[in-house]
């Protein structure tokens, strides 16, 4: 959700045995991922909403959604079933904090934590609630004491390299100039420690097509098959069909707090306009402005992403093509993603190597 424009790994499920079955499944996944392959029809759900956050708990899918002055949770046996699953209220804004945006559900230390934005204008800040159950018994909200105490939205927690981290979108100062991505260490699920570090700013031409302000937001972390960290985020205004997903890849052995150890994709990886897409990536056929996605992972653990070859569930919001692009016309969509190897990200006139080659991602409607 953007401001309005103004000036240890879990073991994966066992796969079928047999060399032939495995080979065929890998071939199918690779063919489906080819840029020229015809995509399946978009998985539009019946839920008119934004900012999906979904994780898998055993064989159940759990999603959270902001609704008016509160947060609801839904449970279903499939991602497609979440849209029609009963919504259960888990938190209500009893203190009139303001707008409630983009809840993110995370499992950490045997508890479920839902991080969300609440506030008005320049007062938007990150909050968290927690429970031993994904759909009941949540605590009262706690405001996160993020470093520098600036405007902050779209935050989420993850563990990488044995360390908890928190990433979010925020302002450098107290005015709405641009939205950057920041990262900070966490000593616990709700306790930041140390400074905040910028890891991305909307400075590339493809993420400056729509401004007022220019934005990087909705960061979602995931590990690739080499164990390298990625943060996939939304760029361009969410009020525009130019909204799209880009990727930050941390170089092998890199420091997550050092901005020049991150390499950015050279264009959108999931978007609806060819002129902003990274070379070799095609625009969407059925939706406009895909953004604010959720990698649907077991317990939300970023180390349980798929290996090379298979596709994995994705949820995102977008507007159906042929429909006026507006916040109120966004729907939740089911989709997929897979890893795409040997991809070089390029940059110039900054410290460190100009290129970095590794895994990127392909997204499917």
Short mmCIF file of C-alpha atoms in Angstrom, two decimals:
data_model
loop_
_atom_site.label_atom_id
_atom_site.label_comp_id
_atom_site.label_asym_id
_atom_site.label_seq_id
_atom_site.Cartn_x
_atom_site.Cartn_y
_atom_site.Cartn_z
CA UNK A 1 0.00 0.00 0.00
CA UNK A 2 1.46 3.34 -0.98
CA UNK A 3 0.61 6.79 0.19
CA UNK A 4 -1.74 8.64 -2.10
CA UNK A 5 0.19 10.78 -4.59
CA UNK A 6 1.00 14.23 -3.30
CA UNK A 7 3.52 16.64 -4.12
CA UNK A 8 16.61 -23.39 9.89
CA UNK A 9 15.03 -24.86 6.82
CA UNK A 10 11.86 -26.96 7.11
CA UNK A 11 12.03 -30.26 5.24
CA UNK A 12 10.00 -30.21 2.06
CA UNK A 13 7.30 -32.75 1.30
CA UNK A 14 8.53 -35.99 -0.32
CA UNK A 15 8.22 -36.05 -4.10
CA UNK A 16 7.22 -39.10 -6.19
CA UNK A 17 10.14 -41.44 -6.79
CA UNK A 18 11.43 -42.41 -10.20
CA UNK A 19 13.93 -40.77 -12.51
CA UNK A 20 11.43 -40.52 -15.37
CA UNK A 21 8.74 -38.83 -13.27
CA UNK A 22 11.23 -36.35 -11.91
CA UNK A 23 12.65 -35.58 -15.34
CA UNK A 24 9.21 -35.03 -16.84
CA UNK A 25 8.13 -32.77 -14.02
CA UNK A 26 11.25 -30.65 -14.34
CA UNK A 27 10.81 -30.46 -18.12
CA UNK A 28 7.20 -29.35 -17.73
CA UNK A 29 8.16 -26.63 -15.27
CA UNK A 30 10.97 -25.35 -17.48
CA UNK A 31 8.79 -25.27 -20.59
CA UNK A 32 6.09 -23.41 -18.70
CA UNK A 33 8.68 -20.87 -17.58
CA UNK A 34 9.97 -20.08 -21.07
CA UNK A 35 9.27 -16.47 -22.02
CA UNK A 36 7.40 -17.55 -25.15
CA UNK A 37 5.17 -20.10 -23.42
CA UNK A 38 1.47 -19.26 -23.32
CA UNK A 39 0.46 -18.43 -19.74
CA UNK A 40 -2.58 -19.91 -18.10
CA UNK A 41 -5.60 -17.68 -17.53
CA UNK A 42 -5.13 -15.37 -14.58
CA UNK A 43 -6.29 -16.77 -11.26
CA UNK A 44 -8.62 -13.97 -10.29
CA UNK A 45 -10.44 -14.69 -7.06
CA UNK A 46 -13.78 -13.22 -6.05
CA UNK A 47 -12.17 -11.16 -3.29
CA UNK A 48 -11.97 -7.47 -4.13
CA UNK A 49 -9.05 -6.53 -1.90
CA UNK A 50 -5.37 -5.60 -1.84
CA UNK A 51 -2.11 -6.61 -0.18
CA UNK A 52 -2.49 -10.39 0.30
CA UNK A 53 -0.28 -12.09 2.89
CA UNK A 54 -0.47 -15.89 2.92
CA UNK A 55 1.44 -18.76 4.50
CA UNK A 56 0.92 -22.50 4.58
CA UNK A 57 0.48 -24.31 7.89
CA UNK A 58 0.56 -28.04 7.17
CA UNK A 59 -2.13 -28.50 4.51
CA UNK A 60 -3.97 -25.29 5.40
CA UNK A 61 -3.47 -21.85 3.87
CA UNK A 62 -3.83 -18.83 6.13
CA UNK A 63 -4.27 -15.25 4.91
CA UNK A 64 -4.67 -11.90 6.61
CA UNK A 65 -6.44 -8.85 5.23
CA UNK A 66 -7.07 -5.30 6.40
CA UNK A 67 -10.78 -4.49 6.46
CA UNK A 68 -11.90 -1.06 7.54
CA UNK A 69 -10.62 -0.48 11.05
CA UNK A 70 -9.33 -3.97 11.67
CA UNK A 71 -7.66 -7.15 10.47
CA UNK A 72 -9.33 -10.40 9.42
CA UNK A 73 -7.89 -13.88 8.93
CA UNK A 74 -9.08 -16.54 6.48
CA UNK A 75 -8.24 -20.26 6.36
CA UNK A 76 -8.72 -22.65 3.43
CA UNK A 77 -7.40 -25.87 1.92
CA UNK A 78 -6.15 -24.00 -1.19
CA UNK A 79 -5.05 -20.51 -2.09
CA UNK A 80 -8.03 -20.18 -4.43
CA UNK A 81 -10.36 -21.09 -1.56
CA UNK A 82 -9.20 -18.20 0.61
CA UNK A 83 -11.41 -15.69 -1.15
CA UNK A 84 -14.63 -17.42 -0.16
CA UNK A 85 -13.47 -18.70 3.24
CA UNK A 86 -15.17 -17.09 6.26
CA UNK A 87 -13.34 -14.03 7.53
CA UNK A 88 -12.61 -13.95 11.25
CA UNK A 89 -11.74 -10.68 12.97
CA UNK A 90 -8.49 -10.93 14.95
CA UNK A 91 -7.89 -7.27 15.74
CA UNK A 92 -9.91 -4.08 15.83
CA UNK A 93 -8.53 -0.57 16.06
CA UNK A 94 -9.95 0.33 19.43
CA UNK A 95 -7.63 3.34 19.82
CA UNK A 96 -8.55 5.01 16.52
CA UNK A 97 -5.00 4.82 15.22
CA UNK A 98 -6.11 5.65 11.69
CA UNK A 99 -5.82 3.86 8.35
CA UNK A 100 -4.93 0.17 8.68
CA UNK A 101 -2.82 -1.15 5.82
CA UNK A 102 -1.09 -4.26 4.53
CA UNK A 103 -0.98 -6.81 7.37
CA UNK A 104 1.76 -9.46 7.07
CA UNK A 105 1.48 -12.81 8.85
CA UNK A 106 4.73 -14.44 9.98
CA UNK A 107 5.51 -17.51 12.12
CA UNK A 108 8.43 -17.10 14.51
CA UNK A 109 9.35 -18.98 17.66
CA UNK A 110 6.17 -21.07 17.61
CA UNK A 111 3.91 -17.98 17.52
CA UNK A 112 2.14 -16.10 14.78
CA UNK A 113 2.89 -12.42 14.39
CA UNK A 114 0.88 -10.03 12.25
CA UNK A 115 2.68 -6.82 11.34
CA UNK A 116 0.63 -3.93 9.98
CA UNK A 117 0.66 -0.21 9.31
CA UNK A 118 -1.65 2.19 11.09
CA UNK A 119 -1.83 5.96 11.19
CA UNK A 120 -2.74 9.13 9.36
CA UNK A 121 -0.58 11.22 7.06
CA UNK A 122 3.01 11.43 8.27
CA UNK A 123 2.12 9.44 11.40
CA UNK A 124 1.97 6.00 9.75
CA UNK A 125 3.99 3.53 11.82
CA UNK A 126 4.43 -0.25 12.13
CA UNK A 127 2.54 -2.31 14.73
CA UNK A 128 2.41 -6.00 15.63
CA UNK A 129 0.06 -8.46 17.32
CA UNK A 130 0.84 -12.10 18.15
CA UNK A 131 -0.83 -15.37 19.10
CA UNK A 132 -0.14 -19.10 19.51
CA UNK A 133 -2.95 -19.69 16.99
CA UNK A 134 -3.15 -18.19 13.47
CA UNK A 135 -6.80 -17.17 13.75
CA UNK A 136 -7.56 -16.28 17.39
CA UNK A 137 -6.14 -15.12 20.69
CA UNK A 138 -4.05 -12.21 19.43
CA UNK A 139 -2.48 -9.76 21.85
CA UNK A 140 -3.09 -6.04 21.93
CA UNK A 141 -1.06 -4.11 19.37
CA UNK A 142 2.57 -3.16 20.03
CA UNK A 143 4.15 -0.28 18.18
CA UNK A 144 7.56 -1.19 16.78
CA UNK A 145 10.31 1.21 17.84
CA UNK A 146 11.94 1.26 14.40
CA UNK A 147 15.21 3.23 14.20
CA UNK A 148 14.80 6.98 13.55
CA UNK A 149 11.01 6.75 14.06
CA UNK A 150 10.03 7.89 10.55
CA UNK A 151 6.96 7.14 8.40
CA UNK A 152 6.93 3.36 7.86
CA UNK A 153 4.66 0.94 6.00
CA UNK A 154 4.62 -2.62 4.59
CA UNK A 155 7.00 -4.13 7.15
CA UNK A 156 7.70 -7.82 7.57
CA UNK A 157 9.99 -10.06 9.62
CA UNK A 158 12.22 -12.89 8.37
CA UNK A 159 15.27 -14.87 9.50
CA UNK A 160 18.41 -15.10 7.39
CA UNK A 161 21.88 -16.23 8.40
CA UNK A 162 20.65 -17.04 11.90
CA UNK A 163 19.58 -13.41 12.44
CA UNK A 164 16.10 -11.89 12.53
CA UNK A 165 15.61 -8.98 10.16
CA UNK A 166 12.83 -6.49 9.53
CA UNK A 167 12.32 -4.82 6.13
CA UNK A 168 9.91 -2.00 5.37
CA UNK A 169 9.15 0.96 3.14
CA UNK A 170 9.69 4.40 4.58
CA UNK A 171 10.80 7.98 4.28
CA UNK A 172 14.31 9.25 4.88
CA UNK A 173 12.93 12.32 6.68
CA UNK A 174 9.56 13.70 7.65
CA UNK A 175 8.23 14.61 4.21
CA UNK A 176 6.84 12.54 1.36
CA UNK A 177 9.71 12.81 -1.12
CA UNK A 178 10.21 9.14 -2.00
CA UNK A 179 9.67 5.73 -0.42
CA UNK A 180 12.83 3.71 0.18
CA UNK A 181 13.36 0.18 1.43
CA UNK A 182 15.04 -0.15 4.82
CA UNK A 183 16.35 -3.07 6.85
CA UNK A 184 17.17 -3.44 10.55
CA UNK A 185 18.26 -6.24 12.82
CA UNK A 186 15.79 -7.58 15.36
CA UNK A 187 16.65 -9.09 18.75
CA UNK A 188 13.12 -10.46 19.00
CA UNK A 189 9.92 -10.47 16.92
CA UNK A 190 9.01 -6.94 18.01
CA UNK A 191 12.37 -5.53 19.14
CA UNK A 192 14.56 -3.72 16.60
CA UNK A 193 18.21 -3.29 17.50
CA UNK A 194 20.76 -0.93 16.04
CA UNK A 195 20.34 1.37 13.08
CA UNK A 196 18.18 1.23 9.97
CA UNK A 197 19.93 0.81 6.64
CA UNK A 198 18.64 1.78 3.22
CA UNK A 199 18.85 -1.08 0.71
CA UNK A 200 16.94 0.39 -2.23
CA UNK A 201 15.77 3.74 -3.55
CA UNK A 202 13.54 4.32 -6.60
CA UNK A 203 16.28 5.73 -8.81
CA UNK A 204 16.15 3.52 -11.93
CA UNK A 205 14.21 4.79 -14.98
CA UNK A 206 11.85 1.80 -15.01
CA UNK A 207 10.77 2.50 -11.40
CA UNK A 208 10.34 6.23 -11.99
CA UNK A 209 7.63 6.06 -14.65
CA UNK A 210 5.04 7.12 -12.09
CA UNK A 211 5.93 9.52 -9.32
CA UNK A 212 4.51 11.85 -6.72
CA UNK A 213 6.18 10.18 -4.84
CA UNK A 214 8.44 7.62 -6.47
CA UNK A 215 8.19 4.43 -4.51
CA UNK A 216 9.80 1.17 -3.47
CA UNK A 217 7.39 -0.69 -1.18
CA UNK A 218 5.88 -4.06 -0.22
CA UNK A 219 9.21 -5.89 0.33
CA UNK A 220 9.04 -9.70 0.58
CA UNK A 221 12.14 -11.77 1.41
CA UNK A 222 12.99 -15.20 0.03
CA UNK A 223 16.07 -17.41 -0.35
CA UNK A 224 17.09 -18.76 -3.75
CA UNK A 225 18.41 -22.29 -4.48
CA UNK A 226 21.95 -21.11 -3.62
CA UNK A 227 20.81 -19.76 -0.26
CA UNK A 228 21.19 -16.14 -1.35
CA UNK A 229 18.75 -13.57 -0.06
CA UNK A 230 16.30 -11.73 -2.32
CA UNK A 231 13.86 -8.96 -1.51
CA UNK A 232 11.14 -8.65 -4.15
CA UNK A 233 9.27 -5.36 -3.97
CA UNK A 234 6.71 -3.17 -5.73
CA UNK A 235 7.72 -0.11 -7.75
CA UNK A 236 5.80 2.79 -9.31
CA UNK A 237 2.61 4.09 -7.74
CA UNK A 238 -0.03 1.63 -6.61
CA UNK A 239 -2.57 4.05 -8.08
CA UNK A 240 -1.19 3.30 -11.57
CA UNK A 241 -1.22 0.32 -13.92
CA UNK A 242 2.57 0.78 -14.04
CA UNK A 243 2.77 -0.88 -10.64
CA UNK A 244 5.11 -3.88 -10.90
CA UNK A 245 7.53 -6.19 -9.08
CA UNK A 246 11.31 -5.81 -9.09
CA UNK A 247 14.03 -7.82 -7.36
CA UNK A 248 16.96 -7.11 -5.07
CA UNK A 249 19.55 -9.90 -4.87
CA UNK A 250 22.15 -9.91 -2.11
CA UNK A 251 25.51 -10.97 -3.50
CA UNK A 252 26.93 -14.27 -2.21
CA UNK A 253 28.41 -13.63 1.22
CA UNK A 254 27.09 -10.07 1.21
CA UNK A 255 26.10 -7.92 4.17
CA UNK A 256 22.33 -7.21 4.20
CA UNK A 257 22.97 -3.79 5.77
CA UNK A 258 25.35 -2.61 3.03
CA UNK A 259 23.44 -1.13 0.15
CA UNK A 260 26.11 -1.87 -2.47
CA UNK A 261 26.00 -5.60 -1.70
CA UNK A 262 22.50 -5.58 -3.21
CA UNK A 263 21.99 -5.87 -6.97
CA UNK A 264 18.72 -4.73 -8.54
CA UNK A 265 16.92 -6.28 -11.50
CA UNK A 266 17.20 -4.18 -14.65
CA UNK A 267 13.47 -3.79 -15.05
CA UNK A 268 10.18 -5.17 -13.81
CA UNK A 269 9.98 -8.94 -13.44
CA UNK A 270 6.18 -8.91 -13.15
CA UNK A 271 4.33 -6.04 -14.77
CA UNK A 272 1.87 -5.11 -17.49
CA UNK A 273 3.93 -2.77 -19.69
CA UNK A 274 6.65 -4.10 -21.98
CA UNK A 275 8.68 -0.89 -21.92
CA UNK A 276 9.48 -1.34 -18.22
CA UNK A 277 10.11 -5.10 -18.27
CA UNK A 278 13.58 -6.58 -17.83
CA UNK A 279 14.95 -8.05 -21.06
CA UNK A 280 13.68 -11.64 -21.40
CA UNK A 281 10.60 -11.05 -19.23
CA UNK A 282 7.19 -10.60 -20.82
CA UNK A 283 4.32 -8.37 -19.63
CA UNK A 284 1.11 -9.80 -18.27
CA UNK A 285 -1.74 -10.80 -20.57
CA UNK A 286 -4.72 -10.71 -18.22
CA UNK A 287 -4.05 -8.21 -15.43
CA UNK A 288 -2.81 -4.67 -15.05
CA UNK A 289 -0.43 -3.44 -12.38
CA UNK A 290 0.38 -6.64 -10.47
CA UNK A 291 1.91 -5.82 -7.11
CA UNK A 292 2.15 -6.42 -3.39
CA UNK A 293 2.65 -10.16 -3.62
CA UNK A 294 3.03 -13.00 -1.14
CA UNK A 295 5.32 -15.99 -1.61
CA UNK A 296 3.17 -18.81 -0.21
CA UNK A 297 5.73 -20.75 1.85
CA UNK A 298 5.54 -23.43 4.53
CA UNK A 299 5.20 -21.57 7.84
CA UNK A 300 6.28 -18.50 5.91
CA UNK A 301 9.90 -19.66 6.19
CA UNK A 302 11.96 -18.02 3.43
CA UNK A 303 14.29 -21.07 3.37
CA UNK A 304 11.44 -23.31 2.13
CA UNK A 305 11.22 -21.79 -1.34
CA UNK A 306 11.20 -24.22 -4.25
CA UNK A 307 14.38 -25.65 -5.77
CA UNK A 308 15.24 -24.94 -9.38
CA UNK A 309 12.55 -26.17 -11.76
CA UNK A 310 9.24 -26.48 -9.91
CA UNK A 311 6.79 -23.61 -9.62
CA UNK A 312 5.36 -22.55 -6.28
CA UNK A 313 2.17 -20.70 -5.24
CA UNK A 314 2.06 -16.91 -5.32
CA UNK A 315 -0.66 -14.47 -4.39
CA UNK A 316 -0.77 -10.87 -5.55
CA UNK A 317 -3.21 -8.08 -6.17
CA UNK A 318 -3.98 -6.60 -9.57
CA UNK A 319 -6.75 -5.08 -11.66
CA UNK A 320 -8.36 -7.11 -14.49
CA UNK A 321 -7.44 -5.84 -17.93
CA UNK A 322 -10.25 -3.82 -19.41
CA UNK A 323 -11.23 -2.44 -16.01
CA UNK A 324 -10.41 1.13 -14.99
CA UNK A 325 -7.29 1.06 -12.84
CA UNK A 326 -8.25 2.15 -9.35
CA UNK A 327 -7.64 0.96 -5.81
CA UNK A 328 -11.25 -0.14 -5.49
CA UNK A 329 -10.90 -2.41 -8.55
CA UNK A 330 -8.06 -4.52 -7.16
CA UNK A 331 -8.61 -8.25 -6.61
CA UNK A 332 -6.57 -10.99 -5.02
CA UNK A 333 -5.06 -13.34 -7.59
CA UNK A 334 -3.51 -16.78 -7.33
CA UNK A 335 -0.41 -17.25 -9.44
CA UNK A 336 2.97 -18.93 -9.39
CA UNK A 337 6.69 -18.30 -9.43
CA UNK A 338 9.87 -20.23 -10.12
CA UNK A 339 13.59 -19.56 -10.01
CA UNK A 340 15.39 -18.52 -13.20
CA UNK A 341 19.12 -19.11 -13.20
CA UNK A 342 22.10 -17.47 -14.85
CA UNK A 343 20.58 -13.98 -14.71
CA UNK A 344 22.89 -10.98 -14.66
CA UNK A 345 21.90 -7.74 -12.94
CA UNK A 346 23.94 -4.73 -14.08
CA UNK A 347 24.75 -1.36 -12.58
CA UNK A 348 27.31 1.43 -13.04
CA UNK A 349 29.09 4.23 -11.21
CA UNK A 350 28.73 2.70 -7.76
CA UNK A 351 31.10 0.85 -5.42
CA UNK A 352 31.66 -2.87 -6.04
CA UNK A 353 31.39 -4.98 -9.16
CA UNK A 354 29.18 -3.70 -11.95
CA UNK A 355 27.53 -7.08 -12.55
CA UNK A 356 26.28 -9.97 -10.47
CA UNK A 357 24.99 -13.24 -11.95
CA UNK A 358 22.71 -15.63 -10.12
CA UNK A 359 19.10 -16.63 -9.66
CA UNK A 360 16.20 -14.40 -10.59
CA UNK A 361 12.48 -15.17 -10.65
CA UNK A 362 9.76 -15.77 -13.22
CA UNK A 363 6.18 -14.95 -12.24
CA UNK A 364 2.97 -16.38 -13.69
CA UNK A 365 -0.58 -15.04 -13.76
#
